[in-house]
Tab-separated table of C-alpha atoms in Angstrom:
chain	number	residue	atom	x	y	z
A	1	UNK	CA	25.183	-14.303	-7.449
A	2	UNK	CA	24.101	-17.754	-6.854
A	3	UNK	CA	19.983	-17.484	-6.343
A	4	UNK	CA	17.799	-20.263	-5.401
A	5	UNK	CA	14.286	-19.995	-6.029
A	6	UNK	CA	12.457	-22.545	-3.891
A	7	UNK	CA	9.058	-23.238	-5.146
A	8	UNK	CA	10.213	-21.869	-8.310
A	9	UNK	CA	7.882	-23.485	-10.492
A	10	UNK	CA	5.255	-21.075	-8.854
A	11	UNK	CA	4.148	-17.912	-10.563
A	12	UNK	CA	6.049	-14.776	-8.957
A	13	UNK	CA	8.980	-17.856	-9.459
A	14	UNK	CA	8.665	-17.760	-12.810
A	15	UNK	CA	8.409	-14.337	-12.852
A	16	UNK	CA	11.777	-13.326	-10.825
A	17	UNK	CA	13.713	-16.571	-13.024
A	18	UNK	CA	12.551	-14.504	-16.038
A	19	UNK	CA	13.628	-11.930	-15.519
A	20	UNK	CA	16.807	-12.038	-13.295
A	21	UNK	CA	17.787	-15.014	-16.272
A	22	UNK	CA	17.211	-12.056	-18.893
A	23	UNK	CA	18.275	-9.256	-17.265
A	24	UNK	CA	21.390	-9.918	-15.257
A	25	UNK	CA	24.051	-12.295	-15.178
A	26	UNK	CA	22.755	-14.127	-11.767
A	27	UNK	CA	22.837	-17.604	-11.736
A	28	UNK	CA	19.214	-19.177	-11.406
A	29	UNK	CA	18.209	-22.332	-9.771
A	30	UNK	CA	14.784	-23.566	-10.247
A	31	UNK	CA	13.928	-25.325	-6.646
A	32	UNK	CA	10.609	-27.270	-6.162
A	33	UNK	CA	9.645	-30.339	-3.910
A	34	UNK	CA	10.443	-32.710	-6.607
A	35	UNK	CA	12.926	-32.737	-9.372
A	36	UNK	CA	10.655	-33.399	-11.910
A	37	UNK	CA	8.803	-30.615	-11.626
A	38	UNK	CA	11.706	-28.201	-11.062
A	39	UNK	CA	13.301	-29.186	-14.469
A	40	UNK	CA	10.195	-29.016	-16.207
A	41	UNK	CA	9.703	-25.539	-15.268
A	42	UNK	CA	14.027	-24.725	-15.958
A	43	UNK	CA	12.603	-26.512	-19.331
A	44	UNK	CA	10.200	-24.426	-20.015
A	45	UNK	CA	11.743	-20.951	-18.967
A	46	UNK	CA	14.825	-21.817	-20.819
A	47	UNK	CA	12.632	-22.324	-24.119
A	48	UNK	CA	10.949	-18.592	-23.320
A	49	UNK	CA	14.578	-17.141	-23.020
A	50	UNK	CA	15.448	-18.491	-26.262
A	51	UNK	CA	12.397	-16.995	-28.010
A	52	UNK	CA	14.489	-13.513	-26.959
A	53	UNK	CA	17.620	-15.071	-27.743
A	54	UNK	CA	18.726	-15.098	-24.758
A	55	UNK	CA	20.898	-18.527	-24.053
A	56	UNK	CA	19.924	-19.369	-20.623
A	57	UNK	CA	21.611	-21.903	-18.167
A	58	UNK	CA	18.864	-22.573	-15.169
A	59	UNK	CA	19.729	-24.883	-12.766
A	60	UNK	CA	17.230	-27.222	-10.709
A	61	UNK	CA	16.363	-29.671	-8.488
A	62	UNK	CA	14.869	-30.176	-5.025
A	63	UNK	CA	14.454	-27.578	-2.929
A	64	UNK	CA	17.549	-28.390	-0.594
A	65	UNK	CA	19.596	-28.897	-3.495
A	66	UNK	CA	19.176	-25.897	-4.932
A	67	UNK	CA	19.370	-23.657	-1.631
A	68	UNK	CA	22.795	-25.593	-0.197
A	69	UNK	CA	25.182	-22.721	-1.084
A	70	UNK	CA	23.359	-20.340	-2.554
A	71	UNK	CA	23.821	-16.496	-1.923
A	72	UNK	CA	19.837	-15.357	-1.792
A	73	UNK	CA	17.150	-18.153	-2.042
A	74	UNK	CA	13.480	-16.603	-2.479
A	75	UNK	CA	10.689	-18.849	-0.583
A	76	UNK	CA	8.418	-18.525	-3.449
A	77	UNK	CA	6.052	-20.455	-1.571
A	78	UNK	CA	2.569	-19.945	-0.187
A	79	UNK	CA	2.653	-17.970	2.971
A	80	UNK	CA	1.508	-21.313	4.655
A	81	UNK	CA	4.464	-23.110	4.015
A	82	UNK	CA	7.010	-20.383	4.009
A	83	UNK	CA	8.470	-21.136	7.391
A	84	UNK	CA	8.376	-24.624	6.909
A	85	UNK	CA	10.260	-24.730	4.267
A	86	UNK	CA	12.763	-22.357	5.685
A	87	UNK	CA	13.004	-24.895	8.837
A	88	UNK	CA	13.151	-27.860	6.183
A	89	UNK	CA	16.741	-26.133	4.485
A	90	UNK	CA	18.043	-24.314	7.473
A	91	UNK	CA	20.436	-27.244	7.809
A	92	UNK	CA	22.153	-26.039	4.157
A	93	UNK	CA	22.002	-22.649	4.555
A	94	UNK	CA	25.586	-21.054	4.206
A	95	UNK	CA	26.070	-18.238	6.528
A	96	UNK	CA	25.247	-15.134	4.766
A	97	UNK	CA	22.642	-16.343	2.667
A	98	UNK	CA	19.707	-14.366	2.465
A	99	UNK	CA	16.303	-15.340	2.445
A	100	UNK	CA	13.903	-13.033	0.587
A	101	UNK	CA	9.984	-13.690	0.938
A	102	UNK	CA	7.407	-12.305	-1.011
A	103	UNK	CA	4.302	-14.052	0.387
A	104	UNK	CA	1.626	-12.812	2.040
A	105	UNK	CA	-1.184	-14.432	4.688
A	106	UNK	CA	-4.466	-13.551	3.567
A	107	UNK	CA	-7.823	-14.536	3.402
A	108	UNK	CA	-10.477	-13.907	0.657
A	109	UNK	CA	-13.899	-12.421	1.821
A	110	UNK	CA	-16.905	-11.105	-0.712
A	111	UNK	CA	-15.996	-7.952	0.814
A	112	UNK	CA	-12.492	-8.037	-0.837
A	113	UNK	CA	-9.724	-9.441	0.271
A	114	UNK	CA	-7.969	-8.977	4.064
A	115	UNK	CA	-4.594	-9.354	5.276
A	116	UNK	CA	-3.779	-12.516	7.461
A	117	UNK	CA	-0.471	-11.796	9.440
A	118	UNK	CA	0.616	-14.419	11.800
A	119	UNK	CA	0.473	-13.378	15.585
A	120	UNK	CA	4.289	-11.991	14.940
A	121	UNK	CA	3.041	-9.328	12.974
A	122	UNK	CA	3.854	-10.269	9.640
A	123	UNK	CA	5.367	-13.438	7.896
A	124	UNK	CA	8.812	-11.642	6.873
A	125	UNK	CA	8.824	-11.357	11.009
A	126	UNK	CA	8.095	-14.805	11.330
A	127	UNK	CA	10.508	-16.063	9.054
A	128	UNK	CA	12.993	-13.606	10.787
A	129	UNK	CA	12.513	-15.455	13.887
A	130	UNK	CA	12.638	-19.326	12.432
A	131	UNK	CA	15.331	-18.434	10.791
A	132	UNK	CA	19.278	-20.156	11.376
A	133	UNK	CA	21.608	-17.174	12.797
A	134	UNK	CA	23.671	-15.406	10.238
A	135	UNK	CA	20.546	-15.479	8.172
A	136	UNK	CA	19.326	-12.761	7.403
A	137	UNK	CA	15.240	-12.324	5.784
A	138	UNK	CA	13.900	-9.641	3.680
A	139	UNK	CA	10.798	-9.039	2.817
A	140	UNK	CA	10.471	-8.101	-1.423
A	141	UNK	CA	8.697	-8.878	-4.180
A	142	UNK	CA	5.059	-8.819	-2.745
A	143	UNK	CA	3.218	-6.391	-5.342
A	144	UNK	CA	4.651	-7.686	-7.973
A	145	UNK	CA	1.901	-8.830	-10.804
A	146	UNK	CA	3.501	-12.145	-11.406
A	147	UNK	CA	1.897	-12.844	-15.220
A	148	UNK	CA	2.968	-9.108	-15.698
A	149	UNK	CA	6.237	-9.841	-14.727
A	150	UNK	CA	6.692	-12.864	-16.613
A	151	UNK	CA	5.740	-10.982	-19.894
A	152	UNK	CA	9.083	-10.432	-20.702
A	153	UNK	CA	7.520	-7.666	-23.118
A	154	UNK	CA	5.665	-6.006	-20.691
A	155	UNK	CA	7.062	-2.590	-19.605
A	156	UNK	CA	6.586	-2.170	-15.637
A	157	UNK	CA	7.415	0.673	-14.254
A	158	UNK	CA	6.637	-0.509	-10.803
A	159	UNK	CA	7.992	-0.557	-7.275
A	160	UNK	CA	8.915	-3.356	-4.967
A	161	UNK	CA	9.227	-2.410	-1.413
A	162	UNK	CA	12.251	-3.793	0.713
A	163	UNK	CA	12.015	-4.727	4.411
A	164	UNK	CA	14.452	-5.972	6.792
A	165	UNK	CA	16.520	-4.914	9.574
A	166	UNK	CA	20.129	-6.114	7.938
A	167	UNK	CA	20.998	-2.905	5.672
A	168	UNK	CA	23.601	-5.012	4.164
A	169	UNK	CA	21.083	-7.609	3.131
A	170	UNK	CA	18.571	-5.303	2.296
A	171	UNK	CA	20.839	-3.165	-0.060
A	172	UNK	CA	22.180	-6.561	-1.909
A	173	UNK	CA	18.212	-7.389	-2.349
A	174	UNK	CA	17.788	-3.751	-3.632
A	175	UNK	CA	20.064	-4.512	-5.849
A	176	UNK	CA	18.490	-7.406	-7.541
A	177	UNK	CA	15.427	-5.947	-7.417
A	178	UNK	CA	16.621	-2.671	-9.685
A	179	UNK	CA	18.370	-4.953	-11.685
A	180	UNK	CA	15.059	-5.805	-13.539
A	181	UNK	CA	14.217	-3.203	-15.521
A	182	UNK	CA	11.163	-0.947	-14.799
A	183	UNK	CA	11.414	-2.031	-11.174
A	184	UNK	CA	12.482	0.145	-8.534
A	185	UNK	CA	13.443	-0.902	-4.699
A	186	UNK	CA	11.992	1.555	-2.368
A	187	UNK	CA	13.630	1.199	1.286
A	188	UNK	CA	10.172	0.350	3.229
A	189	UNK	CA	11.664	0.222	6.477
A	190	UNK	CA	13.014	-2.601	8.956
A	191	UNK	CA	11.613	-6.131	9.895
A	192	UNK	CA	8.887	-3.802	12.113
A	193	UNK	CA	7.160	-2.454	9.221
A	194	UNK	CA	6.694	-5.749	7.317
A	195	UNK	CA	3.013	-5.760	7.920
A	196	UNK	CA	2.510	-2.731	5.999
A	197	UNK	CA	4.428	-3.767	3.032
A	198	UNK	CA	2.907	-7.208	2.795
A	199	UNK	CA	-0.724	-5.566	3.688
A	200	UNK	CA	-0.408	-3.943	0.095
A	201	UNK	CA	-0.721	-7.471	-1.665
A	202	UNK	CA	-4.265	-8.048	-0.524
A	203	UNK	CA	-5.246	-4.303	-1.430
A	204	UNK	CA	-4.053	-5.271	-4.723
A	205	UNK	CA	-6.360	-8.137	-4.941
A	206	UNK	CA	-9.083	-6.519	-3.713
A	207	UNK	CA	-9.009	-3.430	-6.701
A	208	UNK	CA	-8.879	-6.722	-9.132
A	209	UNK	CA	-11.540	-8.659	-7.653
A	210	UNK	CA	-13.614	-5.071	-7.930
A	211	UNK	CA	-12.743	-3.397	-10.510
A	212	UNK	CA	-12.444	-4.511	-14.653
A	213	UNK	CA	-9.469	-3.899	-15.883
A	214	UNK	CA	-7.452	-3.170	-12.608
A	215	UNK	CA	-6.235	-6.664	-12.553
A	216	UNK	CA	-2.129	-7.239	-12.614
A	217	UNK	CA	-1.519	-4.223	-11.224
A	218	UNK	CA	1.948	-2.855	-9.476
A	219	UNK	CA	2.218	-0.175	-7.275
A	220	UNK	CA	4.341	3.015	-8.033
A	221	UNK	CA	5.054	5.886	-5.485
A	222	UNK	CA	5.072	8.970	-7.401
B	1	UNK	CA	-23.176	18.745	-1.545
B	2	UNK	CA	-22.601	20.386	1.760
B	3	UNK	CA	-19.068	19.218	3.087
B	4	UNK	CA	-18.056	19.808	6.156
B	5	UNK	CA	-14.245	19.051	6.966
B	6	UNK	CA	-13.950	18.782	10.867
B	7	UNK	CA	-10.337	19.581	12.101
B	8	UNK	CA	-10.199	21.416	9.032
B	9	UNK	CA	-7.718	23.759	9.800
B	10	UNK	CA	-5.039	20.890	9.867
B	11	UNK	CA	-2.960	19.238	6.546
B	12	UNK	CA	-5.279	16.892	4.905
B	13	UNK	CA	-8.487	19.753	6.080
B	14	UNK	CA	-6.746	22.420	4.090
B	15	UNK	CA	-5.448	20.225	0.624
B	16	UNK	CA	-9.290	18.892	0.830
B	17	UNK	CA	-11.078	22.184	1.566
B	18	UNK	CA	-8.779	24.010	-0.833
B	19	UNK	CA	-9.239	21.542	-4.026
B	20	UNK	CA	-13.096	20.963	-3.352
B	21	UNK	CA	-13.437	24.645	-3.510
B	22	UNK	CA	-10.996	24.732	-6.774
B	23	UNK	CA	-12.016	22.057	-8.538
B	24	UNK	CA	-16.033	21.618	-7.854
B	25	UNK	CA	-18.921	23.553	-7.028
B	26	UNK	CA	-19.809	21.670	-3.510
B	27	UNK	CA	-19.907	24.017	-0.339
B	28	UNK	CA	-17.437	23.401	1.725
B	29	UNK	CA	-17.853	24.228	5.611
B	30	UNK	CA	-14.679	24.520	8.238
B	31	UNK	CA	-15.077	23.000	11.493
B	32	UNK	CA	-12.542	23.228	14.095
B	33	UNK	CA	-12.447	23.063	17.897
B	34	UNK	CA	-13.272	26.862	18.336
B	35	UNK	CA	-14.822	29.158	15.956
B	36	UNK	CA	-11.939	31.405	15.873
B	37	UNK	CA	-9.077	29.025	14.641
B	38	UNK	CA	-12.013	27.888	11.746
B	39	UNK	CA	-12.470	31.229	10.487
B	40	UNK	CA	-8.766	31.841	10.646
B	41	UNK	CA	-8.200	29.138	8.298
B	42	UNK	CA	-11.257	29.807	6.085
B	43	UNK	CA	-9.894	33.157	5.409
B	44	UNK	CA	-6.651	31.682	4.966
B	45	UNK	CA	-8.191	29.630	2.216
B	46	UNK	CA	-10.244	32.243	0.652
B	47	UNK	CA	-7.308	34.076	0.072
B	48	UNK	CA	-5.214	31.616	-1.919
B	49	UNK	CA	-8.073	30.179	-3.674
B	50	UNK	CA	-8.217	34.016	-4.652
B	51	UNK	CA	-4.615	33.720	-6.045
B	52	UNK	CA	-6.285	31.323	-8.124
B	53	UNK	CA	-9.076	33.512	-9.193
B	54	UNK	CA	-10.887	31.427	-7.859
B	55	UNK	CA	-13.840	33.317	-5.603
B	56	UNK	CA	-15.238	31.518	-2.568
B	57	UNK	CA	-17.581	30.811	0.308
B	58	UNK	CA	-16.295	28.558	2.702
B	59	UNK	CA	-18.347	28.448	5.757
B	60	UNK	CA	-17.041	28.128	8.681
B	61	UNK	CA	-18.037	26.908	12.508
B	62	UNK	CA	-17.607	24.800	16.037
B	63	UNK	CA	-17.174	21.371	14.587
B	64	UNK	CA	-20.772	20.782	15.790
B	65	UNK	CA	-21.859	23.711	14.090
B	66	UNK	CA	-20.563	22.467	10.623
B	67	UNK	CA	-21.349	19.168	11.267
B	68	UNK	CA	-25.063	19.500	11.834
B	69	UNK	CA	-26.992	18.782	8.509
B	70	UNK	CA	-23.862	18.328	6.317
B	71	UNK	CA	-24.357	15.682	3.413
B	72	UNK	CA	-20.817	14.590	4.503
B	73	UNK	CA	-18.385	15.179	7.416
B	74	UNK	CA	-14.617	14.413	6.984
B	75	UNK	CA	-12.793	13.456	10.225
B	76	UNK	CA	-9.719	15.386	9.483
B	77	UNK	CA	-8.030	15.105	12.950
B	78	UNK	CA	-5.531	12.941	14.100
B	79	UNK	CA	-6.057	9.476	14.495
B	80	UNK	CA	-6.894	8.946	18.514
B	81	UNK	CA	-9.169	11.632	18.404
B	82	UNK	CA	-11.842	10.476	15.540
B	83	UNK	CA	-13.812	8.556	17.326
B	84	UNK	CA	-14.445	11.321	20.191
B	85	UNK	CA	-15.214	13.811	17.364
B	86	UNK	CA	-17.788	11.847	16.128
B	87	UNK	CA	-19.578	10.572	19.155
B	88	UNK	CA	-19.396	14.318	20.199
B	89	UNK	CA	-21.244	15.386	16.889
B	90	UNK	CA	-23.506	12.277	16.549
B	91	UNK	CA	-26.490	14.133	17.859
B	92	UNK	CA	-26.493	16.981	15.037
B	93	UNK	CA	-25.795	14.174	11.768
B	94	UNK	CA	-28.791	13.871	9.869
B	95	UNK	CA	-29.440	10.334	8.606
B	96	UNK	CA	-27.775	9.525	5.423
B	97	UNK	CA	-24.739	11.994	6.617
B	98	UNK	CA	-21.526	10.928	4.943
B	99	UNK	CA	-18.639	10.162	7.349
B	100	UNK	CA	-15.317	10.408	5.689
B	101	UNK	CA	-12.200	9.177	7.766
B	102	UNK	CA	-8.874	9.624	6.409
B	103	UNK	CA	-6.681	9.184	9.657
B	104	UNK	CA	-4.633	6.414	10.425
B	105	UNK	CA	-3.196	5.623	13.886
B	106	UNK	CA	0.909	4.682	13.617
B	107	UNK	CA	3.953	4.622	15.597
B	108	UNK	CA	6.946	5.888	14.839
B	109	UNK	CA	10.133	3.994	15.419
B	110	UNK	CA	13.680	4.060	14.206
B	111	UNK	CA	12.836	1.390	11.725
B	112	UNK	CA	10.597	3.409	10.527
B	113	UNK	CA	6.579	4.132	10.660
B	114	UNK	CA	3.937	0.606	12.308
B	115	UNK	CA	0.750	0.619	11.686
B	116	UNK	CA	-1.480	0.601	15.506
B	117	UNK	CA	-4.837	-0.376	14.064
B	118	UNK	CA	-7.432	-0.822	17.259
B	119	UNK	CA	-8.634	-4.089	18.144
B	120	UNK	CA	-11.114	-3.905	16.020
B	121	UNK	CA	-8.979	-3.853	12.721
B	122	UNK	CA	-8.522	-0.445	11.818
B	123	UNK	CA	-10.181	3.110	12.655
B	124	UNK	CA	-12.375	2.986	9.991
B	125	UNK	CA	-14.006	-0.256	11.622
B	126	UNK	CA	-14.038	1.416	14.751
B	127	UNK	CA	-15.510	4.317	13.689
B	128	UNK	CA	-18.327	2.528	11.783
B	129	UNK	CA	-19.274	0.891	15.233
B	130	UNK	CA	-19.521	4.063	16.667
B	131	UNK	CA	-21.572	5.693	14.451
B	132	UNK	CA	-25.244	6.473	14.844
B	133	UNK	CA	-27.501	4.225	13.012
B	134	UNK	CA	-28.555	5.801	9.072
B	135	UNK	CA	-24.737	7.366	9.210
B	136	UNK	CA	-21.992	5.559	6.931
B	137	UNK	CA	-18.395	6.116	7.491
B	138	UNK	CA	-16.116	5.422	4.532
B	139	UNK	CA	-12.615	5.482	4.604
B	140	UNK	CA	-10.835	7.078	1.936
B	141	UNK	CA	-8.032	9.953	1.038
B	142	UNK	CA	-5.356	8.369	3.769
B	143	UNK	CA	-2.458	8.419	0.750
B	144	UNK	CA	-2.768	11.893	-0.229
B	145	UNK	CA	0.696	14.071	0.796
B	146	UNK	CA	-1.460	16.704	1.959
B	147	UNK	CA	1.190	19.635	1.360
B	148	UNK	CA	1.399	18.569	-2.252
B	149	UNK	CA	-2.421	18.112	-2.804
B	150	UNK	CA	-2.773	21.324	-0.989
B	151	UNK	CA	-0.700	23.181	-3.534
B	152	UNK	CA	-2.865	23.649	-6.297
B	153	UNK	CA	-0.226	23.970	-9.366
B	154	UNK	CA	0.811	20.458	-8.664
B	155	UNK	CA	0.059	17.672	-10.758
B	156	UNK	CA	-1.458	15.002	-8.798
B	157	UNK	CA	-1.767	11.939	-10.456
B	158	UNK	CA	-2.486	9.774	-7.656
B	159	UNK	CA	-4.937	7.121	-6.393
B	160	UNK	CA	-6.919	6.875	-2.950
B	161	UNK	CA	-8.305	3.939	-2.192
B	162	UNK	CA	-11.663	3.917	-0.940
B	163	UNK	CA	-13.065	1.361	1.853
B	164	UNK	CA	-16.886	1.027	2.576
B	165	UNK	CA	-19.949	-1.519	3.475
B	166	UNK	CA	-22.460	1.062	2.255
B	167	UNK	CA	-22.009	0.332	-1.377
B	168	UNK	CA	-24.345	3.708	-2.422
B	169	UNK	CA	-22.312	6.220	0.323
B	170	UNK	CA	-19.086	4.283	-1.036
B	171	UNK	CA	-19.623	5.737	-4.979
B	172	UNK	CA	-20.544	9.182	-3.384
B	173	UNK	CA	-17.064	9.286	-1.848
B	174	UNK	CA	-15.547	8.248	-5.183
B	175	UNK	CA	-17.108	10.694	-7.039
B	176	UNK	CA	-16.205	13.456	-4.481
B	177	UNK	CA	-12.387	11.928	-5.116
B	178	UNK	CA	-12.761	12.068	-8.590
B	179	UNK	CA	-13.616	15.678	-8.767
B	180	UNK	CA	-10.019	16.805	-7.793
B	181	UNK	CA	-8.454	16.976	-10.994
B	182	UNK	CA	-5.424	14.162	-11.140
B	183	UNK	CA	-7.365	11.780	-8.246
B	184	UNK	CA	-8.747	8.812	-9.326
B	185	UNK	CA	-10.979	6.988	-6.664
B	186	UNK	CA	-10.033	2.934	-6.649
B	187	UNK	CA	-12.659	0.862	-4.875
B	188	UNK	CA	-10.591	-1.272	-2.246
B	189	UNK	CA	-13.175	-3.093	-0.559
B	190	UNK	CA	-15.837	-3.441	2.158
B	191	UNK	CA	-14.555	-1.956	6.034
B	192	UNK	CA	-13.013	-5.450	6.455
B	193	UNK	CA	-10.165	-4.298	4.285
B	194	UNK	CA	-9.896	-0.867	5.954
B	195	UNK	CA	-7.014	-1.868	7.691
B	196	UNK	CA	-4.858	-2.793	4.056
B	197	UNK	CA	-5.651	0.821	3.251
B	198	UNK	CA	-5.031	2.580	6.532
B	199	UNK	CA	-1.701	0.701	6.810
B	200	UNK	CA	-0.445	2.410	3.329
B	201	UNK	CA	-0.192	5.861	5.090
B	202	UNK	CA	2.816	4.076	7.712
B	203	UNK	CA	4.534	3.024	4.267
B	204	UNK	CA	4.893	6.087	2.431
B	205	UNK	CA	6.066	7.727	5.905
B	206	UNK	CA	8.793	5.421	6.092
B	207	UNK	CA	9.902	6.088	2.772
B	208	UNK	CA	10.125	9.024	3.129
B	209	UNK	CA	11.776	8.717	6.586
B	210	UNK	CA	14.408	6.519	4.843
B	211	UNK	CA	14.756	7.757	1.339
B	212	UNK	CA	15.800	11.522	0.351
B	213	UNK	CA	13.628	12.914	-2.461
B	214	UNK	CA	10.660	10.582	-1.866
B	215	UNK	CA	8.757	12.128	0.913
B	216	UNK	CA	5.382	14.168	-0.404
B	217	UNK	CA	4.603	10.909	-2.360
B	218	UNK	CA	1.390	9.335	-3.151
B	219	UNK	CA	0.569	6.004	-4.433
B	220	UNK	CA	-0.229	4.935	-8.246
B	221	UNK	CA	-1.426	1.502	-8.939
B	222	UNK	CA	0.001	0.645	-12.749
């Protein structure tokens, strides 16, 4: 699969390049709002790969170039500018694409931190609705611990939970997902339970900001 | 302590009453709507924990019997009837009474499980407003697959994430969590992140809703 990674010079971008670049066959582009940037960071992740010998080709450029014709592109954005992005590259979007978000709305209190949601619900819900028909968005990818992640010796043995109301889209997201090993897709529901998932990413935050040692955390059902 | 589980002839009553009297040495009181059903189920416990040569006393009461000078009460009932328990039993707290609150109000749709928080955020917010002055609620032991933690061969291994203002009420509650052997207490913030905790319980329904072989589950941060 062709999969674009808008704002992928970010850190859960990195992270899912990484690994989808050393685990699979997928073929990465690096999106960001300049090209500069986005080749520094192909640079850069290319130069990691080859540390575990793994030759990696990682495309870039601007964020429209990289999502015109891709099969999944991941808005690996802040939650803030998630739909605007999506708005900004509807216009490229090939039918069937699929738009996975990870991002969450939240704000930080000295209480911990709390979940944001727009008034839709959630942001995957949000998207949902901004986005072109034949479309479809799925929610993944939120609990991820994106330095974790990027270790490309770290062992994970984590879950990512999948949300969206096209099975087809959300099985093909699956899919990637449990193509990185040591994480698992766990079928979280439709576009309706969204909130839930992404209310898990400011839980997470909150154990770190309280806790030692509970920082870069996953979750795992067991 | 004295621990009195109100609705504790339900799920999450029984797996809490049954591994406090397993695992500790606090005395553990069953309150339910009449005294009949409560001493029904305290027998019921008394037996199994004999299984487990285990010999106890659990007391057992009105709810406003078991309530009245407990060091802690846990709102074990469902969700829309918490905060009617506990203005009905507000006159017999002492101050300094623990309020436990594991319930979580959701709907259920084909999608799968929503989170319906109150206005105010979530029920443990709500049920901190209601609450007599000198009384704390904490939220905490939403996650646990009450069948599972009720069975007392089975490894645990789990988290429960515990939500609180009252920072010294808030380590009681995590100690009483860490008691159960294979529980470990994670501190996930002041009541303004109730609602990230509460909204984990719709999640693991619609897992298991959705996924064969992954209901009972309970949450591990890793």
């Amino acid at each position: 699969m062709d999969i674009a990674i808008l704002g992928g010079t970010g850190d859960i971008g990195a992270a899912l390049a990484l690994r989808w670049a050393y685990h699979t066959d997928h073929h990465i582009r690096i999106g960001s709002r300049t090209e500069e940037k986005a080749a520094a960071a192909s640079d850069r992740y290319v130069t990691t790969l080859a540390d575990y010998d793994v030759s990696a080709s990682i495309d870039w450029g601007t964020n429209d170039d990289v999502a015109a014709g891709a099969d999944a592109i991941v808005l690996a954005v802040p939650p803030y500018h998630a739909r605007g992005l999506l708005e900004t590259v509807a216009s490229v979007l090939t039918p069937g694409t699929i738009v996975i978000t990870p991002a969450v709305g939240m704000k930080r209190t000295d209480a911990g931190f709390v979940y944001n949601p727009p008034s839709t619900g959630s942001l995957t819900e949000l998207l949902a609705q901004s986005a072109p028909d034949k479309v479809s968005v799925i929610g993944a990818f939120h609990t991820l611990p994106a330095g974790r992640v990027a270790d490309l010796d770290a062992d994970l043995g984590m879950d990512t939970f999948v949300v969206g109301d096209d099975r087809e889209a959300h099985a093909v997201v699956c899919g990637l997902a449990n193509e990185i090993e040591g994480i698992r897709a766990v079928d979280a529901g439709g576009l309706v339970c969204a909130g839930a998932v992404e209310a898990c990413t400011p839980l997470l935050l909150t154990v770190a900001q309280r806790t030692e040692k509970m920082n870069d955390l996953g979750v795992r059902l067991v």
